[in-house]
PDB file of C-alpha atoms in Angstrom:
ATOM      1  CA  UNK M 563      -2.875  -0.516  11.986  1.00  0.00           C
ATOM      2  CA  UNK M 564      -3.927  -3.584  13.901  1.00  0.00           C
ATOM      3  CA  UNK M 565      -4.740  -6.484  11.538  1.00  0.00           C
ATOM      4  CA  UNK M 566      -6.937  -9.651  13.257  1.00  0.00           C
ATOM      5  CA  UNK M 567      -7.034 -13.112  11.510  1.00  0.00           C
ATOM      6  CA  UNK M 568      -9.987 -15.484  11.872  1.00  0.00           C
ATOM      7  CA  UNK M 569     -11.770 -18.261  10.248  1.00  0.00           C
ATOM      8  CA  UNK M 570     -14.064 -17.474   7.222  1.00  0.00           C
ATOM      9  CA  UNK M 571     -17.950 -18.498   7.712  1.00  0.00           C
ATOM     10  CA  UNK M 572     -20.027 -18.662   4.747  1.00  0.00           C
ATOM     11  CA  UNK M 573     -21.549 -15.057   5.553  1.00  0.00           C
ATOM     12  CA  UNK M 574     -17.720 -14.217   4.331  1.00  0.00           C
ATOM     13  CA  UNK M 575     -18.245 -15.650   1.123  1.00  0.00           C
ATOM     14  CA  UNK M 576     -19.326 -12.104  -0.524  1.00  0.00           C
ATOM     15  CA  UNK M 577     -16.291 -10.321   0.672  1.00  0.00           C
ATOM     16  CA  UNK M 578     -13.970 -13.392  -0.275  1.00  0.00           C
ATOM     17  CA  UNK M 579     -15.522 -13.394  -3.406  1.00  0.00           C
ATOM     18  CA  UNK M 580     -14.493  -9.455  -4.199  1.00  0.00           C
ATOM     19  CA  UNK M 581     -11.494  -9.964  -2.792  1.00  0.00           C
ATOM     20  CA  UNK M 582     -10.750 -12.723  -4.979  1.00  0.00           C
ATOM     21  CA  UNK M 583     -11.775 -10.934  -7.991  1.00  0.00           C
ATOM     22  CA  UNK M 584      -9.655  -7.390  -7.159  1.00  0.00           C
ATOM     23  CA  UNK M 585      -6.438  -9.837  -6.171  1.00  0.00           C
ATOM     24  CA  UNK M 586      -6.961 -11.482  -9.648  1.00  0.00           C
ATOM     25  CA  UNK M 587      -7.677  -8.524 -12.593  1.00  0.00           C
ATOM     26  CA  UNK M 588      -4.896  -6.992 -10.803  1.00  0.00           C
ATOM     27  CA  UNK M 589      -2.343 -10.044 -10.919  1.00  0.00           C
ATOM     28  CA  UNK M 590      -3.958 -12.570 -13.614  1.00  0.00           C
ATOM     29  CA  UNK M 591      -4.337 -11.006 -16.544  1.00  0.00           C
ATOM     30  CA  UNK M 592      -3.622 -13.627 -18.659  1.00  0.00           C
ATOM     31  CA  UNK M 593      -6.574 -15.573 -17.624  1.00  0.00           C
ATOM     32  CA  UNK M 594      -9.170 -15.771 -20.179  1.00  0.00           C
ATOM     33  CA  UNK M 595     -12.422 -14.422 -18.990  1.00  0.00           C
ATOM     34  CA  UNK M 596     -14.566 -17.331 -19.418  1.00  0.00           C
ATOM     35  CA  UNK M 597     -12.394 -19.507 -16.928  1.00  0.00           C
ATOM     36  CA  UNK M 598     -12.128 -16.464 -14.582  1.00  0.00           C
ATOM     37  CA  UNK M 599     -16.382 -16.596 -14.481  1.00  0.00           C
ATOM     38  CA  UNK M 600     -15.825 -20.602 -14.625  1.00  0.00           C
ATOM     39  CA  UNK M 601     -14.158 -19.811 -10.810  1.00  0.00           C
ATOM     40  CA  UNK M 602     -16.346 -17.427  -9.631  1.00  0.00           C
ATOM     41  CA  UNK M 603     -18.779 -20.096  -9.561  1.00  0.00           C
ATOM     42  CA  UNK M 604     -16.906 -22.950  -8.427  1.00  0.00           C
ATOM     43  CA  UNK M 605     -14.681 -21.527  -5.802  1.00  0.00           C
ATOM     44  CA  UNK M 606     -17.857 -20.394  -3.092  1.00  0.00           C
ATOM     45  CA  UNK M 607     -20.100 -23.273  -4.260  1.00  0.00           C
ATOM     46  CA  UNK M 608     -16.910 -26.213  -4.311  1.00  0.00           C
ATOM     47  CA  UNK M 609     -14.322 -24.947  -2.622  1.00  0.00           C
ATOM     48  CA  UNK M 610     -14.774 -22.534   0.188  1.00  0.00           C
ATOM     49  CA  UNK M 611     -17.548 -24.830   1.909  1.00  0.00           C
ATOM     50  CA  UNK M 612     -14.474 -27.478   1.815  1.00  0.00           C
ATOM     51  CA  UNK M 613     -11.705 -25.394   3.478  1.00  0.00           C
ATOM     52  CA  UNK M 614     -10.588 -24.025   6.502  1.00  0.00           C
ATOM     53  CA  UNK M 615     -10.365 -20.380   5.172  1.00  0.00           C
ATOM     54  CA  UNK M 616      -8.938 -17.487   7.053  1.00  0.00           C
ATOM     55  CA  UNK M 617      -9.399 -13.904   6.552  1.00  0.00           C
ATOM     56  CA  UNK M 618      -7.244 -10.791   7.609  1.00  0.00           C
ATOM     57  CA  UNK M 619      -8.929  -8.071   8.739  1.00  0.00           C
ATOM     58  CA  UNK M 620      -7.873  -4.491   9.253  1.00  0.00           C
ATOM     59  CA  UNK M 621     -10.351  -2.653  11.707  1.00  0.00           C
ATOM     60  CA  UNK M 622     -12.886  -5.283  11.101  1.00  0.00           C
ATOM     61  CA  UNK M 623     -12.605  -4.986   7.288  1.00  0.00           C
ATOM     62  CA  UNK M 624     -11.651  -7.619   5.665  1.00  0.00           C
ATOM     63  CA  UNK M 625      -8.262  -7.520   3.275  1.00  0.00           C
ATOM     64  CA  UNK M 626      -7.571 -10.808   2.639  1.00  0.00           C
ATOM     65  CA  UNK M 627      -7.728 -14.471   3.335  1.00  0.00           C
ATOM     66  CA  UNK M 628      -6.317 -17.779   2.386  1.00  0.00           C
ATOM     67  CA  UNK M 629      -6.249 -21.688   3.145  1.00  0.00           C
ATOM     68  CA  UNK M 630      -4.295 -24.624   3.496  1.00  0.00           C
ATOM     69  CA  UNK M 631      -4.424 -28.075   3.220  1.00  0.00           C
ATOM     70  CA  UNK M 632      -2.433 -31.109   3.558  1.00  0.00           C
ATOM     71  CA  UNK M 633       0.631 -28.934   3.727  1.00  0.00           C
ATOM     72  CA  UNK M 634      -0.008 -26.920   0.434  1.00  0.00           C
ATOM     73  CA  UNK M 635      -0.945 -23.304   0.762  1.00  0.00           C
ATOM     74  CA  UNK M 636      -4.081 -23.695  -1.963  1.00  0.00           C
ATOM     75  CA  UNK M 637      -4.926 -20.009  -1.736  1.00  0.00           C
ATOM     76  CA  UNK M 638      -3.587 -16.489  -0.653  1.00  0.00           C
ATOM     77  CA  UNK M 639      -5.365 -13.322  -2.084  1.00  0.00           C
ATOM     78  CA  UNK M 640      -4.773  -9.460  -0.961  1.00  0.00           C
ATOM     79  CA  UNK M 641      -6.979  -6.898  -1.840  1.00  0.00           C
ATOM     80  CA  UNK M 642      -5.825  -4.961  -5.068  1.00  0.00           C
ATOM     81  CA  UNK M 643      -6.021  -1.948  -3.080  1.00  0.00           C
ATOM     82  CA  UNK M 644      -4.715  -3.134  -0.201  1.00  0.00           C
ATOM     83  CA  UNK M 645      -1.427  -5.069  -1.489  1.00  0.00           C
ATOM     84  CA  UNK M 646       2.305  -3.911  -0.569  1.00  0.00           C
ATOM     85  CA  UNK M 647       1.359  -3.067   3.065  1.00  0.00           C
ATOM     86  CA  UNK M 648       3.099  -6.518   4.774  1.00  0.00           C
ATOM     87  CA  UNK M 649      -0.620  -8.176   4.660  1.00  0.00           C
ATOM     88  CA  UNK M 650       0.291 -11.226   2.394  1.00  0.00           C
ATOM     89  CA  UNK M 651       2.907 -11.679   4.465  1.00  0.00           C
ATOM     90  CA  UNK M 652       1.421 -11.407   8.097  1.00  0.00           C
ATOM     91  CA  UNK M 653      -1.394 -13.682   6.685  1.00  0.00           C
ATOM     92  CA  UNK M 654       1.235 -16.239   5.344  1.00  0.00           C
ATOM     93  CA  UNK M 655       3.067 -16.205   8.592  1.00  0.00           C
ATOM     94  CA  UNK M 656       0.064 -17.124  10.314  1.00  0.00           C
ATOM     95  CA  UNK M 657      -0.813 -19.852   8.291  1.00  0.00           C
ATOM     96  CA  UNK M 658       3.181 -21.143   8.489  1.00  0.00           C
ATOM     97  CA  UNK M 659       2.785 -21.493  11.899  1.00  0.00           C
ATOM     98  CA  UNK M 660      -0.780 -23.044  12.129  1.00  0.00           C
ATOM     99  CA  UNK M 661      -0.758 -25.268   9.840  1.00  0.00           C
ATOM    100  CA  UNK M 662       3.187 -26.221   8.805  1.00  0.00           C
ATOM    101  CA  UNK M 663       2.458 -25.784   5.305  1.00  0.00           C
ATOM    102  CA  UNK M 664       5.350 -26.762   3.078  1.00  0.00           C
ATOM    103  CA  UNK M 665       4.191 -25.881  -0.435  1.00  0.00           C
ATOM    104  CA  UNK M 666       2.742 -23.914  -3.009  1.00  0.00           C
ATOM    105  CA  UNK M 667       1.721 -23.695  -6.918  1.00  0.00           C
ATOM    106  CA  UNK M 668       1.615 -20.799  -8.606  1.00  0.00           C
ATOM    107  CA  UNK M 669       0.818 -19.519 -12.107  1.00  0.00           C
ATOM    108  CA  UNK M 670       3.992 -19.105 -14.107  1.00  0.00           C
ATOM    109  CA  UNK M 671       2.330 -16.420 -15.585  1.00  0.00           C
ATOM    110  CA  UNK M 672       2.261 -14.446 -12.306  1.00  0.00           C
ATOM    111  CA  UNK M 673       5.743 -13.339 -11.532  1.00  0.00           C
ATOM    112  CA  UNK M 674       5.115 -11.261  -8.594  1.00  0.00           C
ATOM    113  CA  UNK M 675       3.049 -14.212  -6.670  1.00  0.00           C
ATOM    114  CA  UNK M 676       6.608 -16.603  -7.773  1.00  0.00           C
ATOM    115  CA  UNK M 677       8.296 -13.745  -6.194  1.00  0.00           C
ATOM    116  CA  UNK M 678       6.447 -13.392  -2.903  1.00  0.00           C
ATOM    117  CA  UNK M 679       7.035 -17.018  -2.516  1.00  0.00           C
ATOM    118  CA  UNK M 680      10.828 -17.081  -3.485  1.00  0.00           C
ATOM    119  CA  UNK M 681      11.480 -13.787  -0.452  1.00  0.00           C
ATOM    120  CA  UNK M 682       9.053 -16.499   2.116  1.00  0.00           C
ATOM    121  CA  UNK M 683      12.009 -19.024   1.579  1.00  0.00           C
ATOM    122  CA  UNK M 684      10.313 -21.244  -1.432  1.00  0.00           C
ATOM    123  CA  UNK M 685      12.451 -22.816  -4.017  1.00  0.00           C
ATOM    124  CA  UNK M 686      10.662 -24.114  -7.617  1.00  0.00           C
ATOM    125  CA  UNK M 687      11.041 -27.863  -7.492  1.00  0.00           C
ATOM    126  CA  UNK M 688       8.804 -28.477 -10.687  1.00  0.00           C
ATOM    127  CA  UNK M 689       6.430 -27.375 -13.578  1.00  0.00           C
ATOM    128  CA  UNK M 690       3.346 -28.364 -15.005  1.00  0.00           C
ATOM    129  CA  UNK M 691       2.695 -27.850 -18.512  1.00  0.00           C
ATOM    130  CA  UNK M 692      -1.214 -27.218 -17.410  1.00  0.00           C
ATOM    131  CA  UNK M 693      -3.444 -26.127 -14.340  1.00  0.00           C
ATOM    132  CA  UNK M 694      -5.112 -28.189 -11.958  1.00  0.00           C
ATOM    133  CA  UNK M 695      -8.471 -28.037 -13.953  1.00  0.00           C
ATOM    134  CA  UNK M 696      -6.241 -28.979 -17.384  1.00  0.00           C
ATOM    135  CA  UNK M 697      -6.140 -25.953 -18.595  1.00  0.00           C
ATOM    136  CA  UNK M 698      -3.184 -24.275 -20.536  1.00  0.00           C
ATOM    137  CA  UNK M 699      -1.756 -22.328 -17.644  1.00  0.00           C
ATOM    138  CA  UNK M 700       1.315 -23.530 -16.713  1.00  0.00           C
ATOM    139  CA  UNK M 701       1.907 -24.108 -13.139  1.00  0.00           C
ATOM    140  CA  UNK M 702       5.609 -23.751 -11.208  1.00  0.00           C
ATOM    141  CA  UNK M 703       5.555 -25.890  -8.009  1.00  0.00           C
ATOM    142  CA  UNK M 704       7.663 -24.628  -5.062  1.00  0.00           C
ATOM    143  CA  UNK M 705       8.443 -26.243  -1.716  1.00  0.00           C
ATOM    144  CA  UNK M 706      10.113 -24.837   1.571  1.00  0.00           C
TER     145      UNK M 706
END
């Protein structure tokens, strides 16, 4: 398989988008479905336009993609279908060595994410009680 990485334009935004929502019914079930709309809106229209996004692609197809800033890995999503081949972790790689990125937070209620981390070398150095929008989703941080 040969796997390409490149920076997202906003003509990516669709694909993110479904990418997004596979990586997240298949890993975030405990979200409630309201806030998981609430983030379909915000991410493309807030956050994407913000970010320096990058997307793996496989054949020209993209599988994934993810961003960084000031040091803290804000997003990395896999396709549902295309998770457990080494992607998350080619595309994590990449952005280690592009950007130096030293940390992450993740949603306690997603073991296998805390997991992914803990194999890339991450150790939890805190908790918050609540998500970065306030909500009741407790958050572990981890740092290199």
């Amino acid at each position: 398989m040969s796997y390409s990485i490149r920076i997202a334009t906003s003509e990516d935004y669709p694909k993110i988008m479904e990418i997004w929502e596979s990586a997240v019914k298949a890993t975030h079930d405990f979200l409630a479905e309201e806030y998981f709309n609430h983030f379909k809106e915000v991410i493309p229209r807030d956050y994407l336009p913000n970010l320096e996004v990058y997307l793996i692609t496989e054949n020209e197809d993209a599988k994934g993609f993810a961003s960084v800033a000031e040091g803290n890995l804000e997003m990395l999503f896999i396709h549902d279908k295309a998770r457990g081949r080494g992607l998350g972790k080619t595309l994590y790689q990449c952005m280690k060595d592009k950007t130096g990125l030293t940390k992450v937070d993740v949603n306690e209620q997603n073991p296998q994410a805390i997991g992914f981390y803990e194999k890339m070398g991450f150790k939890q150095v805190g908790r918050s009680e609540k998500d970065g929008s306030g909500k009741d989703y407790p958050i572990i941080h981890m740092s290199l």
